[in-house]
Amino acid sequence: MSILVIAEHDNKTLNQATLKTIAAAQQIGGDIDVLVAGLNAQSVADNAAQVAGVHRVLLADNAAYEHQLAENLGDLVAKLGADYSHILASATTTGKNFMPRVAALLDVAQISDIISVESADTFKRPIYAGNAIATVQSSDSIKVITVRGTAFDAVAGDGGSASVEAIADVFASDKVEFVGEQLAQSERPDLASAPVVISGGRGMQNGENFKLLESLADKLGAAVGASRAAVDAGFVPNDMQVGQTGKIVAPQLYIAVGISGAIQHLAGMKDSKVIVAINKDEEAPIFQVADYGLVADLFEALPELDKAL
Amino acid sequence: MKILVAVKRVIDYNVKVRVKADQSDVDLNNVKMALNPFCEIAVEEAVRLKEKGTAEEVVVVSIGPKACQEQIRTALALGADRGIHIEADTTPDSLAVAKLLKAVVADEQPDLVILGKQSIDSDNNQTGQMLGALTGMPQGTFASEVVVNDGKVDVTREVDGGLQTVRLTLPAIVTTDLRLNEPRYASLPNIMKAKRKPLDVKTPADLGVDTASNVRLLKAEPPAERSAGVRVADVAELVEKLKNEAKVL
Ligand SMILES: Cc1cc2nc3c(=O)[nH]c(=O)nc-3n(C[C@H](O)[C@H](O)[C@H](O)COP(=O)(O)OP(=O)(O)OC[C@H]3O[C@@H](n4cnc5c(N)ncnc54)[C@H](O)[C@@H]3O)c2cc1C
Ligand SMILES: Nc1ncnc2c1ncn2[C@@H]1O[C@H](COP(=O)(O)O)[C@@H](O)[C@H]1O
């Protein structure tokens, strides 16, 4: 067996998510190659070469790959991946964007968002907003898989010494053009990897009040998240949404403030180790999954909590 | 411009599904079904483009059992012009759906195909991208804004880091995210009118597509249940428990 893992990166550093995807690849077993496709991404390839257990790093360095456009990446990965038994990428918005194109080009299914490797052809994945866990078996010649990061422990980012080989293939679609991006700037840890996450919901009432959460987050080294209702109401930007159709998190500690606990929100956080809920409605469904529930007005509880920490 | 919208019949999003006792699958008996929320947003976007005069015709297509026609009628009541039902006993997997949609695209020659980003049952998030690869069309997935202009479409995408905008040459594929628009409610007169709109029925065989899947569901289990924990009386007790019992502070 041989596995191609597609690296997630910003052309400078390798994203943590890739270390988790490599962990899933190790459970499948076999030689693991990592593809870094980007522009001026030598440093990412060097990072990847040091990851424990990586056999070979393939570096496709070209302007066509700078923004990870699905059309170009899909064609490249389908070509390089044709000789592997498995192709894995992280179930991030980047992986979700290009991997199904790879699967279709190779005429195989994609197994999305796996949470466990049962064997080389059998995997578990959540369906119906996590209300059921499916075990699926694939008889496709190549398994195209995206990996849910929260379900795997990252492999060590050092200790390896893989070779780096240049890939010359350039796929540059003339039907798509990158126009621009607005990326959130934050000093706080990334939602996907933060040990503590504090999320606010509609109960926060407005964006200004999220400062109450940010102040706590700074004390706890936490990331700040939100429910969809808070994002829809314009309190905070979309990249903070936790849930079935937002980000999946599983920190050591998740604090849900003014969030009712709809199934779509639970799908994104119920694998957290310890869950705290602060809500003034004692009937709120969030209390059914909370290890510690505090029935209180958040505008009283948050300042008190801030003082106590 | 012609727009094709793919819509899927799924469990209503308010229903908490359970697995069958024999763990062979989830139990969909007597469960309320509906239009996938992301597909509803896709229909709304297409209808708005028509109302603005950008599009002339909106065609909706759904693949699956006969009952899918209910969801096609819903889409017609929301303002789509005509429907295509590809009848199959069970809902095929995403790759087969993408192949069937490719055949519909070949027949209909739409300028824009709008799909949901994800069905809330399989949570696959792949059909639109697969259709893109099979037809060679560019894609703007997870769209929160769509602007059609001069043979191109600018799509603002919700990505992990924030927002990204790509410009695609038509024909192109868009998949919808939740904030693209807020779908309207169908009015009673429109529901009545929808009953008379044309609805074509085809089969996968008519389109020459084999819908067999190479992925088998071996088992569906309930997730690990979390039991409700304790209620704390106040902030002081919460902090004490987090420090000394859970040891996370
Ligand atoms: C297709 C689809 C996908 C979705 N995906 C997601 C997703 O990924 N993530 C997500 O979060 N949602 C998602 N949703 C939305 C979800 O169904 C809920 O509508 C949403 O999670 C509700 O957010 P909320 O809990 O903040 O708001 P509400 O349900 O309105 O709850 C607000 C809570 O705040 C409490 N509160 C109010 N004031 C105070 C106060 N002063 N002090 C303390 N408590 C207070 C209230 O008691 C209430 O429980 C999705 C929905 C659909 C249809
Ligand atoms: N059986 C189907 N019939 C019509 N459209 C579908 C079907 N399955 C998936 N789609 C479309 O593809 C989108 C994404 O679905 P999925 O890839 O299954 O998560 C849906 O929102 C629909 O627009």
XYZ file of C-alpha atoms and ligand atoms in Angstrom:
634
model
C 0.000 0.000 0.000
C 1.105 3.529 -0.654
C -0.592 6.657 0.505
C -0.493 10.170 -0.860
C -1.286 12.857 1.711
C -2.013 16.342 0.415
C -0.430 18.988 2.627
C -2.470 21.912 3.906
C -0.416 25.101 4.177
C -0.209 28.838 3.491
C 2.930 28.591 1.313
C 5.029 29.234 4.410
C 4.261 26.676 7.077
C 2.643 23.279 7.239
C -0.780 23.340 8.916
C -1.314 21.204 12.049
C -4.242 19.543 10.281
C -1.803 17.738 7.991
C -0.088 16.078 10.967
C -3.448 14.607 11.937
C -4.125 13.423 8.420
C -0.718 11.737 8.409
C -1.737 10.026 11.665
C -4.766 8.570 9.869
C -2.489 7.486 7.003
C -0.216 5.670 9.460
C -3.185 3.725 10.778
C -3.935 2.571 7.243
C -0.298 1.521 6.898
C 2.161 1.666 3.995
C 4.581 4.222 2.562
C 3.403 7.780 3.044
C 4.250 10.467 0.510
C 3.240 14.071 1.068
C 2.393 16.426 -1.778
C 3.051 20.106 -1.219
C 1.493 22.146 -4.028
C 1.995 25.884 -3.702
C 4.078 28.850 -4.731
C 7.494 29.458 -3.181
C 6.593 26.691 -0.803
C 10.031 25.141 -0.284
C 9.810 25.848 3.459
C 6.571 23.851 3.655
C 8.235 20.952 1.874
C 11.146 21.164 4.313
C 8.669 21.080 7.227
C 6.928 18.061 5.731
C 10.220 16.245 5.179
C 10.884 16.412 8.915
C 7.570 14.881 9.917
C 7.986 11.482 11.519
C 7.052 8.630 9.216
C 7.025 10.482 5.912
C 8.693 8.565 3.093
C 8.924 11.193 0.368
C 7.823 14.765 -0.192
C 6.661 15.884 -3.621
C 6.890 19.614 -4.227
C 4.846 21.155 -7.044
C 5.927 24.777 -6.929
C 4.083 26.984 -9.385
C 1.886 30.087 -9.478
C -0.999 27.815 -10.534
C -1.029 26.336 -7.027
C -0.584 29.493 -4.970
C -4.213 29.717 -3.844
C -5.019 25.988 -3.798
C -7.634 26.460 -6.538
C -9.660 23.259 -6.765
C -9.521 23.058 -10.563
C -5.708 23.066 -10.698
C -5.105 21.052 -7.559
C -7.763 18.513 -8.549
C -6.074 17.826 -11.885
C -2.619 17.610 -10.312
C -3.633 15.270 -7.503
C -5.653 13.047 -9.847
C -2.568 12.646 -12.043
C -0.072 12.028 -9.229
C -2.508 10.004 -7.145
C -3.332 7.449 -9.819
C -0.505 5.176 -8.645
C -1.430 5.177 -4.958
C -3.842 2.978 -3.027
C -5.108 5.873 -0.887
C -5.228 9.650 -1.244
C -5.875 11.596 1.948
C -6.493 15.256 2.698
C -7.771 17.119 5.722
C -11.502 17.815 5.871
C -10.857 21.555 5.886
C -12.510 23.927 3.444
C -9.492 23.419 1.172
C -9.661 19.634 1.280
C -13.423 19.632 0.876
C -13.056 21.868 -2.154
C -10.606 19.927 -4.318
C -10.778 16.295 -3.142
C -14.162 15.400 -4.664
C -12.785 16.567 -8.013
C -9.909 14.122 -7.567
C -12.322 11.296 -6.780
C -14.502 12.040 -9.803
C -11.505 12.269 -12.144
C -10.329 8.870 -10.888
C -13.914 7.522 -11.122
C -14.044 6.506 -7.468
C -16.156 7.550 -4.483
C -14.953 9.974 -1.859
C -15.249 8.975 1.766
C -15.751 12.269 3.573
C -14.690 13.236 7.056
C -13.535 9.916 8.514
C -13.171 9.649 12.292
C -11.554 6.235 12.429
C -9.628 3.729 10.364
C -10.984 0.205 10.893
C -8.821 -1.366 8.183
C -7.312 -0.334 4.858
C -10.757 -0.363 3.227
C -13.135 0.270 6.129
C -13.714 3.562 7.887
C -16.104 5.264 10.283
C -17.689 8.589 9.589
C -20.470 10.637 11.164
C -23.706 11.120 9.224
C -26.941 13.010 9.989
C -25.174 15.763 11.940
C -23.358 13.178 14.016
C -26.557 11.452 15.142
C -25.264 8.223 13.637
C -21.813 6.844 13.009
C -21.558 4.889 9.769
C -19.026 2.145 9.149
C -18.373 2.036 5.408
C -16.316 -0.286 3.269
C -14.969 0.686 -0.126
C -14.009 -1.662 -2.937
C -12.682 1.156 -5.121
C -9.141 0.653 -6.401
C -8.100 4.002 -4.984
C -9.615 5.311 -1.772
C -10.072 9.059 -1.763
C -10.607 10.196 1.807
C -10.916 13.388 3.824
C -9.970 13.219 7.489
C -11.633 14.925 10.450
C -8.747 16.406 12.412
C -10.360 16.270 15.838
C -10.507 12.468 15.669
C -6.763 11.854 15.271
C -3.733 12.797 17.372
C -1.126 14.697 15.383
C 2.099 12.837 14.568
C 5.363 14.453 15.622
C 6.436 17.285 13.363
C 10.080 16.280 13.693
C 12.278 13.212 13.660
C 11.829 12.439 9.958
C 14.231 12.922 7.072
C 12.324 12.403 3.846
C 13.675 13.399 0.457
C 12.053 16.272 -1.428
C 11.382 15.773 -5.127
C 10.278 18.462 -7.527
C 7.126 17.853 -9.565
C 7.054 19.661 -12.894
C 3.385 19.149 -13.840
C 1.502 22.400 -14.207
C -2.275 22.468 -14.439
C -3.531 26.011 -14.810
C -7.208 26.306 -15.695
C -8.101 29.410 -17.683
C -11.684 29.224 -16.401
C -10.923 30.353 -12.873
C -9.146 33.348 -11.478
C -8.332 34.196 -7.879
C -9.711 37.668 -7.129
C -8.904 38.185 -3.473
C -9.422 37.141 0.095
C -10.269 38.626 3.454
C -8.637 36.559 6.115
C -9.468 36.977 9.773
C -6.559 38.335 11.794
C -6.363 37.045 15.309
C -3.738 36.800 18.003
C -5.707 34.004 19.622
C -5.141 30.323 18.895
C -6.814 28.674 15.925
C -10.318 27.275 16.629
C -9.434 23.865 15.234
C -6.454 23.336 17.537
C -7.098 25.496 20.628
C -7.144 23.604 23.945
C -9.998 25.780 25.163
C -12.862 27.212 23.096
C -15.404 29.757 24.326
C -18.389 30.213 22.051
C -21.185 32.728 22.137
C -24.673 32.428 20.697
C -27.667 34.594 20.039
C -27.843 35.255 23.765
C -24.796 37.541 23.404
C -27.171 40.100 21.810
C -24.526 41.877 19.706
C -20.953 41.801 18.483
C -19.770 44.304 21.058
C -20.679 41.892 23.866
C -18.294 39.277 22.438
C -15.601 41.347 24.200
C -16.789 39.635 27.387
C -15.779 36.315 25.839
C -12.539 37.643 24.368
C -11.322 38.870 27.708
C -11.907 35.408 29.193
C -10.319 33.790 26.165
C -7.158 35.803 26.649
C -6.874 34.602 30.227
C -7.417 30.963 29.257
C -5.436 30.905 26.012
C -8.726 30.065 24.316
C -10.149 30.537 20.843
C -13.521 32.240 20.442
C -16.270 30.525 18.468
C -19.940 31.142 17.797
C -23.238 29.530 16.920
C -24.747 30.036 13.521
C -27.374 32.333 14.969
C -24.634 34.658 16.232
C -22.942 34.615 12.827
C -26.197 35.103 10.927
C -27.116 38.044 13.107
C -23.801 39.613 12.096
C -22.304 39.618 15.621
C -19.139 37.876 14.373
C -17.697 36.607 11.047
C -18.471 33.239 9.453
C -15.098 31.677 10.173
C -16.098 31.494 13.854
C -19.106 29.207 13.296
C -18.919 25.897 15.112
C -21.194 23.070 13.998
C -22.366 20.555 11.416
C -21.782 23.023 8.625
C -19.136 25.134 10.312
C -15.998 24.091 12.140
C -15.602 20.917 14.134
C -13.802 21.372 17.443
C -12.891 18.995 20.267
C -10.917 20.972 22.841
C -10.141 19.993 26.431
C -12.677 22.577 27.532
C -15.629 24.027 25.588
C -17.662 26.810 27.137
C -21.008 27.531 25.451
C -22.477 30.877 26.439
C -26.005 31.881 25.416
C -26.252 28.927 23.042
C -29.380 26.760 23.108
C -27.740 23.555 21.845
C -29.396 22.763 18.493
C -28.281 19.421 16.980
C -26.390 21.293 14.277
C -24.330 23.098 16.907
C -23.769 19.963 19.000
C -22.435 18.194 15.893
C -19.472 20.542 15.955
C -18.507 20.362 19.633
C -19.907 17.363 21.441
C -16.628 15.469 21.304
C -15.011 18.102 23.518
C -13.528 16.639 26.683
C -15.292 18.900 29.167
C -18.331 20.986 28.245
C -19.590 23.944 30.250
C -22.891 25.639 29.443
C -24.018 29.013 30.681
C -27.624 29.723 29.806
C -30.490 31.452 31.558
C -33.024 28.891 30.353
C -32.750 25.795 32.500
C -34.572 23.782 29.827
C -31.992 24.592 27.116
C -30.903 21.360 25.364
C -27.246 22.335 25.727
C -27.505 21.231 29.374
C -28.097 17.644 28.193
C -24.506 17.430 26.973
C -22.839 19.745 29.482
C -20.620 18.340 32.219
C -21.154 21.533 34.169
C -24.244 23.612 33.672
C -24.772 27.053 35.116
C -28.267 28.486 34.886
C -27.584 32.199 34.954
C -27.775 35.443 33.062
C -24.577 35.563 31.062
C -24.201 39.281 31.644
C -23.815 38.571 35.326
C -21.919 35.299 35.089
C -19.237 36.366 32.607
C -17.874 39.327 34.576
C -17.828 37.162 37.701
C -15.983 34.415 35.877
C -13.538 36.952 34.527
C -12.796 38.121 38.058
C -12.452 34.586 39.413
C -9.810 33.544 36.869
C -29.057 32.547 -19.174
C -30.358 29.179 -18.024
C -29.813 27.904 -14.489
C -29.983 24.288 -13.398
C -30.519 23.636 -9.686
C -30.030 20.202 -8.109
C -32.280 19.533 -5.131
C -32.283 16.618 -2.729
C -35.011 15.150 -0.555
C -33.669 14.636 2.957
C -34.841 14.294 6.525
C -36.213 17.555 7.972
C -33.421 19.377 9.781
C -35.356 19.525 13.049
C -35.586 15.747 13.321
C -33.056 13.931 15.434
C -32.597 10.696 13.561
C -32.036 7.361 15.321
C -30.379 4.195 14.119
C -32.398 0.989 13.672
C -32.212 -1.621 16.384
C -30.266 -4.002 14.124
C -27.816 -1.179 13.300
C -28.251 -1.778 9.575
C -29.018 1.884 8.859
C -30.784 4.907 10.276
C -34.527 4.642 10.753
C -36.397 6.855 8.299
C -39.816 5.329 8.898
C -42.446 8.002 9.549
C -39.805 10.667 9.667
C -40.626 14.097 8.273
C -38.829 14.740 4.982
C -38.033 18.066 3.353
C -35.945 19.904 0.817
C -32.290 19.933 1.919
C -31.802 23.434 3.436
C -28.797 24.169 1.228
C -30.847 23.231 -1.860
C -33.584 25.602 -0.772
C -30.954 28.358 -0.722
C -29.803 27.234 -4.189
C -33.349 27.527 -5.572
C -33.787 30.943 -3.958
C -30.547 32.229 -5.517
C -31.572 31.013 -8.969
C -35.032 32.559 -8.650
C -33.513 35.882 -7.564
C -31.235 35.843 -10.611
C -34.316 35.320 -12.725
C -36.218 38.127 -10.999
C -33.262 40.440 -11.649
C -33.410 39.572 -15.330
C -30.024 37.842 -15.313
C -31.568 34.427 -15.960
C -34.479 33.481 -18.186
C -35.150 29.971 -17.009
C -34.651 27.958 -13.821
C -34.782 24.170 -14.128
C -34.669 21.948 -11.032
C -33.588 18.334 -10.974
C -33.850 15.731 -8.238
C -32.659 12.150 -8.185
C -34.201 9.424 -6.066
C -37.510 7.691 -5.312
C -40.859 8.909 -6.603
C -41.410 10.958 -3.441
C -38.678 13.382 -4.596
C -41.356 14.930 -6.757
C -42.698 16.604 -3.608
C -39.412 18.476 -3.267
C -39.408 19.336 -6.962
C -42.911 20.796 -6.512
C -41.665 22.783 -3.535
C -38.892 24.228 -5.701
C -41.415 25.020 -8.446
C -43.584 26.784 -5.867
C -40.561 28.865 -4.869
C -40.303 30.068 -8.459
C -38.450 27.507 -10.591
C -39.951 26.997 -14.060
C -39.805 23.278 -14.650
C -38.627 20.081 -13.061
C -36.779 16.926 -13.994
C -37.077 13.846 -11.830
C -34.609 11.042 -12.328
C -36.338 8.133 -10.697
C -34.277 5.558 -8.817
C -35.443 3.152 -6.079
C -32.902 4.461 -3.634
C -30.888 7.640 -3.677
C -27.630 6.904 -5.506
C -24.257 7.897 -4.041
C -22.659 11.260 -4.834
C -20.497 10.006 -7.706
C -23.533 8.467 -9.428
C -25.572 11.617 -8.773
C -22.770 13.669 -10.327
C -22.746 11.390 -13.399
C -26.512 11.712 -13.769
C -26.271 15.477 -13.391
C -23.550 15.519 -16.034
C -25.990 13.861 -18.438
C -28.663 16.426 -17.560
C -26.129 19.219 -18.123
C -25.346 17.767 -21.553
C -29.082 17.858 -22.436
C -29.946 21.200 -20.927
C -26.738 23.184 -21.525
C -27.188 25.487 -18.502
C -24.898 28.489 -17.994
C -24.891 28.038 -14.247
C -25.492 24.981 -12.083
C -26.316 25.656 -8.436
C -26.187 22.920 -5.806
C -26.160 22.871 -2.023
C -22.743 22.602 -0.429
C -23.808 19.582 1.581
C -26.742 17.285 2.121
C -27.664 17.181 5.786
C -28.186 13.401 5.726
C -24.962 12.049 4.203
C -22.987 15.193 5.122
C -20.897 14.359 2.049
C -20.139 17.796 0.638
C -18.900 16.499 -2.695
C -21.507 16.317 -5.475
C -20.995 19.823 -6.906
C -17.225 19.426 -6.983
C -17.556 16.025 -8.662
C -19.877 17.479 -11.285
C -17.296 20.208 -11.857
C -14.588 17.662 -12.549
C -16.794 15.499 -14.779
C -17.957 18.419 -16.920
C -14.709 20.388 -16.816
C -16.559 23.354 -15.298
C -14.943 25.651 -12.745
C -16.501 25.800 -9.289
C -17.273 28.290 -6.565
C -18.115 26.247 -3.489
C -19.524 27.375 -0.102
C -20.800 30.592 -1.667
C -21.972 33.516 0.421
C -22.239 35.896 -2.544
C -22.764 35.325 -6.259
C -22.443 38.099 -8.841
C -22.998 37.302 -12.522
C -21.436 39.711 -14.974
C -20.521 39.483 -18.631
C -20.016 35.750 -19.098
C -18.353 35.416 -15.690
C -19.487 34.836 -12.161
C -17.723 36.170 -9.074
C -18.234 33.876 -6.120
C -17.355 34.837 -2.554
C -16.573 31.674 -0.640
C -16.704 30.939 3.088
C -13.345 29.344 3.877
C -11.736 28.359 7.183
C -9.668 31.529 7.331
C -12.420 33.962 6.314
C -13.636 34.781 2.804
C -12.161 34.171 -0.633
C -13.386 35.439 -4.000
C -12.897 33.622 -7.306
C -13.989 34.644 -10.812
C -15.291 31.792 -12.944
C -15.968 31.676 -16.673
C -19.483 30.441 -17.454
C -20.722 27.741 -17.608
C -19.812 27.223 -13.974
C -20.846 25.509 -10.770
C -21.812 27.177 -7.522
C -22.508 25.428 -4.218
C -24.385 27.388 -1.568
C -23.502 28.178 2.015
C -26.052 29.202 4.633
C -25.565 32.936 4.417
C -26.004 33.268 0.647
C -29.646 34.282 1.085
C -32.732 33.691 3.150
C -35.217 31.574 1.203
C -38.770 32.859 0.860
C -41.872 30.952 1.862
C -43.988 29.620 -0.979
C -47.357 31.364 -1.139
C -50.542 29.354 -1.510
C -51.243 30.610 -5.071
C -47.679 29.678 -6.030
C -48.089 26.222 -4.544
C -51.225 25.801 -6.671
C -49.454 27.126 -9.758
C -46.516 24.764 -9.170
C -48.822 21.782 -9.647
C -49.267 22.742 -13.277
C -45.632 23.388 -14.096
C -43.953 20.768 -16.337
C -42.166 17.862 -14.645
C -40.275 15.365 -16.772
C -39.480 11.900 -15.433
C -36.453 9.923 -16.603
C -34.472 6.952 -15.381
C -30.719 6.456 -14.975
C -30.959 3.958 -17.852
C -32.409 6.678 -20.127
C -29.302 8.702 -19.371
C -26.967 5.724 -19.781
C -25.606 5.932 -16.239
C -24.792 2.952 -14.029
C -25.605 3.889 -10.438
C -23.963 0.950 -8.646
C -21.827 2.053 -5.707
C -18.487 0.681 -4.565
C -19.041 1.860 -1.022
C -21.087 -0.324 1.300
C -22.677 0.680 4.580
C -21.719 -2.070 7.019
C -23.238 -0.564 10.110
C -24.870 2.535 11.565
C -24.354 3.042 15.282
C -25.563 5.686 17.680
C -22.782 8.081 18.660
C -21.230 7.842 22.097
C -23.848 9.494 24.278
C -22.765 12.174 26.676
C -24.619 12.001 29.907
C -25.766 15.250 31.389
C -23.396 16.310 34.145
C -24.127 18.423 37.145
C -25.661 21.827 37.695
C -23.468 24.233 39.582
C -25.001 26.830 41.851
C -22.787 29.733 40.934
C -19.600 30.890 39.256
C -17.482 30.084 42.310
C -18.589 26.444 42.261
C -18.014 26.257 38.509
C -14.441 27.489 38.827
C -13.796 25.150 41.761
C -15.049 22.124 39.792
C -13.117 23.028 36.667
C -9.955 23.343 38.717
C -10.213 20.425 41.091
C -12.584 17.903 39.513
C -12.162 18.301 35.751
C -8.654 19.726 36.121
C -8.942 21.810 32.964
C -8.059 25.180 34.475
C -28.712 23.289 7.424
C -28.442 23.896 8.749
C -27.148 23.923 9.207
C -26.842 24.503 10.431
N -25.564 24.508 10.856
C -25.264 25.058 12.057
C -23.918 25.064 12.557
O -22.988 24.598 11.897
N -23.693 25.623 13.762
C -24.697 26.174 14.538
O -24.416 26.656 15.635
N -25.958 26.177 14.089
C -26.265 25.651 12.865
N -27.557 25.696 12.424
C -28.558 26.483 13.190
C -29.154 25.751 14.382
O -30.247 24.968 13.947
C -29.636 26.781 15.431
O -30.573 27.652 14.844
C -28.522 27.631 16.044
O -27.457 26.789 16.472
C -29.053 28.435 17.209
O -28.055 29.290 17.717
P -28.117 29.815 19.208
O -28.105 28.666 20.130
O -27.059 30.841 19.373
O -29.491 30.607 19.237
P -30.848 30.281 20.002
O -31.339 28.932 19.679
O -31.728 31.444 19.760
O -30.419 30.251 21.525
C -30.021 31.368 22.265
C -29.844 30.910 23.715
O -29.332 31.980 24.486
C -29.939 31.946 25.761
N -29.857 33.283 26.319
C -30.443 34.413 25.843
N -30.123 35.472 26.610
C -29.327 35.015 27.603
C -28.684 35.617 28.720
N -28.779 36.935 28.963
N -27.949 34.831 29.544
C -27.842 33.503 29.313
N -28.426 32.869 28.274
C -29.154 33.614 27.432
C -31.345 31.483 25.501
O -31.896 30.887 26.671
C -31.151 30.461 24.375
O -30.975 29.144 24.879
C -27.876 25.098 11.208
C -29.185 25.067 10.737
C -29.480 24.493 9.520
C -30.884 24.470 9.029
N -30.089 12.743 -5.081
C -29.838 14.019 -5.400
N -30.669 14.676 -6.268
C -30.423 15.955 -6.594
N -29.396 16.671 -6.128
C -28.539 16.070 -5.281
C -28.717 14.724 -4.870
N -27.698 14.407 -4.046
C -26.949 15.516 -3.908
N -27.440 16.525 -4.659
C -26.931 17.907 -4.763
O -25.616 17.972 -4.259
C -25.542 18.797 -3.102
C -24.482 18.290 -2.156
O -24.782 16.996 -1.736
P -23.721 15.998 -1.076
O -22.525 16.004 -1.929
O -24.441 14.691 -1.030
O -23.461 16.527 0.306
C -26.974 18.829 -2.583
O -27.219 19.980 -1.802
C -27.758 18.839 -3.891
O -27.749 20.135 -4.476
